[in-house]
mmCIF file with all atom_site columns, C-alpha atoms in Angstrom:
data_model
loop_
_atom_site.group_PDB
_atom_site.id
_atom_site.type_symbol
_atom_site.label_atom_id
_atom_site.label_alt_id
_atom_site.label_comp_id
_atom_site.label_asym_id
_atom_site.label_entity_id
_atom_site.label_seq_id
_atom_site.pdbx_PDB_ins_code
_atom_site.Cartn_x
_atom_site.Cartn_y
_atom_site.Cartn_z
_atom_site.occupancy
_atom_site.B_iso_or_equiv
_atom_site.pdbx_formal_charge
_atom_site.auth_seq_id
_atom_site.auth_comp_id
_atom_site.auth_asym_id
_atom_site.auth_atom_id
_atom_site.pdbx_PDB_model_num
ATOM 1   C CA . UNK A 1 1   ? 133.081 -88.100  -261.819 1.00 78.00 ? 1   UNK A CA 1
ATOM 2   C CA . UNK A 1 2   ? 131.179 -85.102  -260.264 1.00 88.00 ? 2   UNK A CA 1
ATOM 3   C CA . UNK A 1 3   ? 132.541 -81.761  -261.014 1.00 92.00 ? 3   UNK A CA 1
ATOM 4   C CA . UNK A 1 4   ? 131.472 -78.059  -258.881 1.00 92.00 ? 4   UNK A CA 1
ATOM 5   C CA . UNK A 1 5   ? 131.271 -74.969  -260.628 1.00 94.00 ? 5   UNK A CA 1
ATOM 6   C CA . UNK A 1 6   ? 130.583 -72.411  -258.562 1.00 93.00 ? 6   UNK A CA 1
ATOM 7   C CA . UNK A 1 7   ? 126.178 -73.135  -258.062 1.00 96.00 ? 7   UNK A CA 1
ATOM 8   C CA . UNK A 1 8   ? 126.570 -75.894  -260.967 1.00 97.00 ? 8   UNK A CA 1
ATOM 9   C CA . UNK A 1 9   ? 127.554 -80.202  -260.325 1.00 97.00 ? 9   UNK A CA 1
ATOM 10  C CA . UNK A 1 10  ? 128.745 -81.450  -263.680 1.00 97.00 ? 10  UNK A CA 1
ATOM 11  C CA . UNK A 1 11  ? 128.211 -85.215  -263.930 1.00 95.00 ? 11  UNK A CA 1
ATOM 12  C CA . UNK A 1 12  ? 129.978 -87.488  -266.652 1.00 91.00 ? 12  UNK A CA 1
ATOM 13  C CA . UNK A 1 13  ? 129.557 -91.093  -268.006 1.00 88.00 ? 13  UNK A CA 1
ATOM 14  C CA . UNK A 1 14  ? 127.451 -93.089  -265.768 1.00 95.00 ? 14  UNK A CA 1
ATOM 15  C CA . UNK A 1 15  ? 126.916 -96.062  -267.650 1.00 95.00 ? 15  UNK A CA 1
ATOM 16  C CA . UNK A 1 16  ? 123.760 -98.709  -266.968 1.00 95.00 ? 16  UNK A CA 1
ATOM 17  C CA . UNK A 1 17  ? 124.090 -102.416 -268.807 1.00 94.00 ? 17  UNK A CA 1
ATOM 18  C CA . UNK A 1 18  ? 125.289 -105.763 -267.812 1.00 93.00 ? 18  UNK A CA 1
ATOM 19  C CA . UNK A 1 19  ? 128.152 -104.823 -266.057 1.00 88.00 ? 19  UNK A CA 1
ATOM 20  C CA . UNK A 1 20  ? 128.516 -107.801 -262.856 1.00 84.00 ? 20  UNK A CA 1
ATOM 21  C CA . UNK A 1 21  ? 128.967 -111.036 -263.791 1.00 86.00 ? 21  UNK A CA 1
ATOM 22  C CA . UNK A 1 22  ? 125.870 -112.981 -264.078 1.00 87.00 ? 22  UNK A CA 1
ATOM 23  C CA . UNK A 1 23  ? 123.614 -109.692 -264.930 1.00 92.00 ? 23  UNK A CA 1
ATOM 24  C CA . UNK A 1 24  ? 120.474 -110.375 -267.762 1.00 94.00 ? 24  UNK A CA 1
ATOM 25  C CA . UNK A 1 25  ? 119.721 -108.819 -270.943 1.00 94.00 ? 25  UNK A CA 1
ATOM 26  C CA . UNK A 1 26  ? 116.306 -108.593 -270.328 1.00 94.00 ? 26  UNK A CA 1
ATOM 27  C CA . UNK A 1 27  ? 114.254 -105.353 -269.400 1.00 95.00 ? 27  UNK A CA 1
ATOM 28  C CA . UNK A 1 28  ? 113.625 -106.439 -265.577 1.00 96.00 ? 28  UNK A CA 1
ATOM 29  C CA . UNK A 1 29  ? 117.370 -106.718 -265.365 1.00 96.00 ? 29  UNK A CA 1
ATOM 30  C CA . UNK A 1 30  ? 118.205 -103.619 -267.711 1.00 96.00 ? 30  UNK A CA 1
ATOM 31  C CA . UNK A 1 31  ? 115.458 -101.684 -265.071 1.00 97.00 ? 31  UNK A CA 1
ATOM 32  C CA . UNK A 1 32  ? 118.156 -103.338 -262.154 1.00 96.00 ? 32  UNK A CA 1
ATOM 33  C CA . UNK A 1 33  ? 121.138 -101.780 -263.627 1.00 96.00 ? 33  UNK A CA 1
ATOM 34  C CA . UNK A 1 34  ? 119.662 -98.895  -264.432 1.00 97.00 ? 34  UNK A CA 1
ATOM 35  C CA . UNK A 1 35  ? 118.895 -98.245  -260.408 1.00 98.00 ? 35  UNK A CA 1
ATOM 36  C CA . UNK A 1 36  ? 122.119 -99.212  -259.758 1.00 97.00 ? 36  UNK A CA 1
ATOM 37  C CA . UNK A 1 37  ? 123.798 -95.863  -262.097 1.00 97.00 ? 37  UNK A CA 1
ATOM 38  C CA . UNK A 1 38  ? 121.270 -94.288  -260.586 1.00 98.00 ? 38  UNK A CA 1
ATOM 39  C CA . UNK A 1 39  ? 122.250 -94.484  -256.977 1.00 97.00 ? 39  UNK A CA 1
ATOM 40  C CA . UNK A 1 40  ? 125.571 -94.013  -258.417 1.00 96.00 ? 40  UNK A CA 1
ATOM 41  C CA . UNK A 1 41  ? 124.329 -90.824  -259.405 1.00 97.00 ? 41  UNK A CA 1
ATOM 42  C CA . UNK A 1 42  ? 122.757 -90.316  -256.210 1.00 97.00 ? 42  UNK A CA 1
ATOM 43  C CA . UNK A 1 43  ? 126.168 -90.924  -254.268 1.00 96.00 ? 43  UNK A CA 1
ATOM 44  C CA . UNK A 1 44  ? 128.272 -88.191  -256.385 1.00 96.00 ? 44  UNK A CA 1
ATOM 45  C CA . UNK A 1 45  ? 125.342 -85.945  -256.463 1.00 96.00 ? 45  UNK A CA 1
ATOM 46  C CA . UNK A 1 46  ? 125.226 -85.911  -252.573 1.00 95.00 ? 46  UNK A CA 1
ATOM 47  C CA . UNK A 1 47  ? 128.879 -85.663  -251.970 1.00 94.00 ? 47  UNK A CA 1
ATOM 48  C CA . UNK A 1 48  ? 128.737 -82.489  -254.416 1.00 93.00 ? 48  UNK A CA 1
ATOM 49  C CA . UNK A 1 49  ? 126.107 -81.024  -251.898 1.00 92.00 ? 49  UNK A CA 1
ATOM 50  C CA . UNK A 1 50  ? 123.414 -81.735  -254.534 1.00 94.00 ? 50  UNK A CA 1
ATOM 51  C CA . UNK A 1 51  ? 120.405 -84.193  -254.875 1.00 95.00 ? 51  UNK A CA 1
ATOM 52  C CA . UNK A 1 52  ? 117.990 -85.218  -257.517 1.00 96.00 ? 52  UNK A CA 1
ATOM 53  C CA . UNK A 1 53  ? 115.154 -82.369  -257.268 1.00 95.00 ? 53  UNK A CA 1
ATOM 54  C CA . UNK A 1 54  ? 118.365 -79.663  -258.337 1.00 95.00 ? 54  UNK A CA 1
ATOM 55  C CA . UNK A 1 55  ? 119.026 -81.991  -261.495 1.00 97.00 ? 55  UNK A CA 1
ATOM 56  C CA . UNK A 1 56  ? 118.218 -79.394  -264.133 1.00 96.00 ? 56  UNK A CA 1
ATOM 57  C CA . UNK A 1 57  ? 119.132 -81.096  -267.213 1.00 97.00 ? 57  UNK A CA 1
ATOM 58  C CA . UNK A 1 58  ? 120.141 -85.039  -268.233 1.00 97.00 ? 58  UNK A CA 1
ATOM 59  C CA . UNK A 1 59  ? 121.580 -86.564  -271.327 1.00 97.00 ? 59  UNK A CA 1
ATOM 60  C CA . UNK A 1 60  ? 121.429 -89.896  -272.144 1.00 97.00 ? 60  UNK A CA 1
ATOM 61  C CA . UNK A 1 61  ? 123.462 -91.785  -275.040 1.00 96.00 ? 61  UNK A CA 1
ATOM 62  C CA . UNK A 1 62  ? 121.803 -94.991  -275.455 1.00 95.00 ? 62  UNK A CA 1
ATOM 63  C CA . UNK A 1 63  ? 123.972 -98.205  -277.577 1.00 93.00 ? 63  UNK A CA 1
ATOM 64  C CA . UNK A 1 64  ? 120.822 -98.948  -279.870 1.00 87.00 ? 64  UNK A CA 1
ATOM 65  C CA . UNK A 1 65  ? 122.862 -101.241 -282.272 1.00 82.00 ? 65  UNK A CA 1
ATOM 66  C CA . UNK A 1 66  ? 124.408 -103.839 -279.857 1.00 76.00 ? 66  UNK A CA 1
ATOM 67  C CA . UNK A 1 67  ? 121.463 -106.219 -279.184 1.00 80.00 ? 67  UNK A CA 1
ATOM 68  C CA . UNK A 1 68  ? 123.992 -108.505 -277.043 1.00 88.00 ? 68  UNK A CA 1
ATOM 69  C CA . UNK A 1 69  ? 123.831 -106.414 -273.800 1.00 92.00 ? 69  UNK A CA 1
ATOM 70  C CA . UNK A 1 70  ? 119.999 -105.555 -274.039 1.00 93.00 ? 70  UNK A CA 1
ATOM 71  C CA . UNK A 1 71  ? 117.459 -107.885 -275.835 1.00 91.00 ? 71  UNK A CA 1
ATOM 72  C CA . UNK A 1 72  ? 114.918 -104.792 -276.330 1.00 89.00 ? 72  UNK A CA 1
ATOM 73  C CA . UNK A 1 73  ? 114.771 -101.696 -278.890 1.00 90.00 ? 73  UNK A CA 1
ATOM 74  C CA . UNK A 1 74  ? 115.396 -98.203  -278.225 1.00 91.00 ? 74  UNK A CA 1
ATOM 75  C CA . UNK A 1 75  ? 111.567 -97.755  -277.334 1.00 93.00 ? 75  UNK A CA 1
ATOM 76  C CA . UNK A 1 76  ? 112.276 -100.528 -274.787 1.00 94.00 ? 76  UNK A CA 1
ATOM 77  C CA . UNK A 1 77  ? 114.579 -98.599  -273.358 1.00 94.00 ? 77  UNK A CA 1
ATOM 78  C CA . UNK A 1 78  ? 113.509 -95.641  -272.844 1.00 95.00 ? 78  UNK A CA 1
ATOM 79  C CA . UNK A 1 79  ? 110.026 -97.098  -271.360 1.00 96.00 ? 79  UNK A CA 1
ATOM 80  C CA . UNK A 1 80  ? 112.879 -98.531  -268.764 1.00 97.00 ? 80  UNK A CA 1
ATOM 81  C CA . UNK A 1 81  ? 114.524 -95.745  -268.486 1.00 96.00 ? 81  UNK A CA 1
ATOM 82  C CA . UNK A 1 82  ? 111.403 -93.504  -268.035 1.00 96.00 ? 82  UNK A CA 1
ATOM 83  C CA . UNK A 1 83  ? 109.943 -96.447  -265.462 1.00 97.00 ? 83  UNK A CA 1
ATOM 84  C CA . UNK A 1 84  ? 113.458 -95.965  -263.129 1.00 97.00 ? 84  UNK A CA 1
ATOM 85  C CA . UNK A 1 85  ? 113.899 -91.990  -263.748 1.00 96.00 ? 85  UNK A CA 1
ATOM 86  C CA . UNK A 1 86  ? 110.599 -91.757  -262.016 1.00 96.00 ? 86  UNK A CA 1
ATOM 87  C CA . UNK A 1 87  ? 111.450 -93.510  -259.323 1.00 96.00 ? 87  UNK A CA 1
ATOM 88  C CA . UNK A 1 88  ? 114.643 -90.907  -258.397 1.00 97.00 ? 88  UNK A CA 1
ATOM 89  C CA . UNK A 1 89  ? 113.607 -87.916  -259.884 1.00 95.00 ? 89  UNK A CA 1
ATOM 90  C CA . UNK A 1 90  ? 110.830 -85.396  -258.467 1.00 86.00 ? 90  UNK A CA 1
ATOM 91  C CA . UNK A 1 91  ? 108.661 -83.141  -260.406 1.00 88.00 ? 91  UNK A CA 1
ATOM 92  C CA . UNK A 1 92  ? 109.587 -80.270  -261.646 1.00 88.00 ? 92  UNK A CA 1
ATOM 93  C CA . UNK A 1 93  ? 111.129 -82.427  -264.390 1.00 89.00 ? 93  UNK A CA 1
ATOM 94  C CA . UNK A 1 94  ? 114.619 -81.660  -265.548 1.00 93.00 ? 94  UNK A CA 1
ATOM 95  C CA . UNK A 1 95  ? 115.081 -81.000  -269.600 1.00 96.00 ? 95  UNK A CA 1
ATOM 96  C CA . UNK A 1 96  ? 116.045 -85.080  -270.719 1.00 96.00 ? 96  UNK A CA 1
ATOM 97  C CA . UNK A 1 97  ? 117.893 -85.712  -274.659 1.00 96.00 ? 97  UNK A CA 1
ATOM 98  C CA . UNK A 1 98  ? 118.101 -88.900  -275.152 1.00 95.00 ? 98  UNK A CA 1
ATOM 99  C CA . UNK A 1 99  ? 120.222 -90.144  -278.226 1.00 95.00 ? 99  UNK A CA 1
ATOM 100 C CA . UNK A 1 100 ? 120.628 -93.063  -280.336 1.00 93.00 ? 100 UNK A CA 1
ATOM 101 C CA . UNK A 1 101 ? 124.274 -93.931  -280.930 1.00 92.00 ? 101 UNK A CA 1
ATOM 102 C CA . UNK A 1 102 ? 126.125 -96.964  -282.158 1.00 88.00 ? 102 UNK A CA 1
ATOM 103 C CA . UNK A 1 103 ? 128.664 -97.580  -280.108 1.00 84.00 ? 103 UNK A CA 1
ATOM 104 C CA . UNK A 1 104 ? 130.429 -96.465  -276.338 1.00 84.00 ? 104 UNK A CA 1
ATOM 105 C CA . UNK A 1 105 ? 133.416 -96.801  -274.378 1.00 81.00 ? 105 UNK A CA 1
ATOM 106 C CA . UNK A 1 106 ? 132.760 -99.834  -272.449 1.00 84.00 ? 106 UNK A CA 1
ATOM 107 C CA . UNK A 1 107 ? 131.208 -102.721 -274.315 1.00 85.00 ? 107 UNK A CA 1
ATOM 108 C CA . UNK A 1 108 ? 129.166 -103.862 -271.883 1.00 89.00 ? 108 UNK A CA 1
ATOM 109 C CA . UNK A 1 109 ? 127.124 -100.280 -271.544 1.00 93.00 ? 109 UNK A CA 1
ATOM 110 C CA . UNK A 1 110 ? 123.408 -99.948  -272.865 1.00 94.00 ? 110 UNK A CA 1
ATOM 111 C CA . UNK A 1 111 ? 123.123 -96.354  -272.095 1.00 96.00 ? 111 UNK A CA 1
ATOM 112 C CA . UNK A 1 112 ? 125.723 -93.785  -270.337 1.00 96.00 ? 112 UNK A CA 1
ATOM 113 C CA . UNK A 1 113 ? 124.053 -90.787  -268.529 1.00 97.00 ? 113 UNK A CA 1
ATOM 114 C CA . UNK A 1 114 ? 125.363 -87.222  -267.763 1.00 97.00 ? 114 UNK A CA 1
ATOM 115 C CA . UNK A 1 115 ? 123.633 -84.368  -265.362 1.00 97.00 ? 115 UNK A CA 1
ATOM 116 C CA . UNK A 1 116 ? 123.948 -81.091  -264.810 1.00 98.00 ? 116 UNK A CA 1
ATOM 117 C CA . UNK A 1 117 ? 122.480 -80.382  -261.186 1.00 97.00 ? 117 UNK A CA 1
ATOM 118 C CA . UNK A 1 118 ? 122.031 -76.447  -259.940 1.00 97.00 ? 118 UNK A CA 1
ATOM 119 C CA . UNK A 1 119 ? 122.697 -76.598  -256.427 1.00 95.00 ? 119 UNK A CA 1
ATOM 120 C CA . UNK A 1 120 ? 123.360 -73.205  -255.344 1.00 92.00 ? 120 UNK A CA 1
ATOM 121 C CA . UNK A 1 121 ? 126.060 -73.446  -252.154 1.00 85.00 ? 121 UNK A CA 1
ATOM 122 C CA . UNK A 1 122 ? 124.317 -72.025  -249.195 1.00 77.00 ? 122 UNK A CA 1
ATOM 123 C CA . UNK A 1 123 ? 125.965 -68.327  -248.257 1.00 74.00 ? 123 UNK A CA 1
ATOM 124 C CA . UNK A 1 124 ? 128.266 -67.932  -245.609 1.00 73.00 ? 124 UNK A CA 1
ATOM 125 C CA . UNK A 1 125 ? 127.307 -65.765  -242.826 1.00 74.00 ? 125 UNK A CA 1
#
């Protein structure tokens, strides 16, 4: 869910992992589902009036201790994760933590991603 307030978007929980029937485990399929939240991001970003290069800050809480939905490490996924990032977000980089954690929501999530976008609403005349 995308949240406006006032020049701020508030984005919660997108999660990335093996989430459609017959998804891998693997990092060319983790780097799959990762695009996927991504344009998920994408959508709610846009229908906020926002888009990528006004992301100013992104969190990401990544399931490091359930080896059933990713085959990789941590390392492995954040190379993914850096790898996919690129291909959505422009320079100037937003501010990225990126945490450890043992366990999430969903079971089938590798790594759930919030953003905070400043996307100033254009004045009215």
């Amino acid at each position: 869910a995308a949240r406006r307030a006032e020049d701020f978007v508030f984005l919660s929980g997108v999660e990335a992992g093996p989430m459609e029937k017959g998804d891998g485990t693997d990092v060319k399929a983790f780097k799959a589902q990762l695009r996927r939240a991504f344009d998920a991001i994408k959508g709610s970003l846009a229908a906020a009036g926002a888009d990528f290069s006004q992301v100013v800050q992104m969190t990401s809480f990544h399931n490091c201790h359930n080896r059933k939905n990713f085959q990789g490490d941590f390392q492995a996924q954040l190379e993914a994760m850096i790898a996919v990032k690129a291909e959505y977000m422009p320079p100037p980089y937003s501010t990225w933590n990126a945490f450890c954690i043992d366990r999430q929501y969903s079971e089938r999530t590798v790594v759930e991603i919030v953003i905070t976008a400043y996307a100033p609403r254009p004045a009215v005349k």
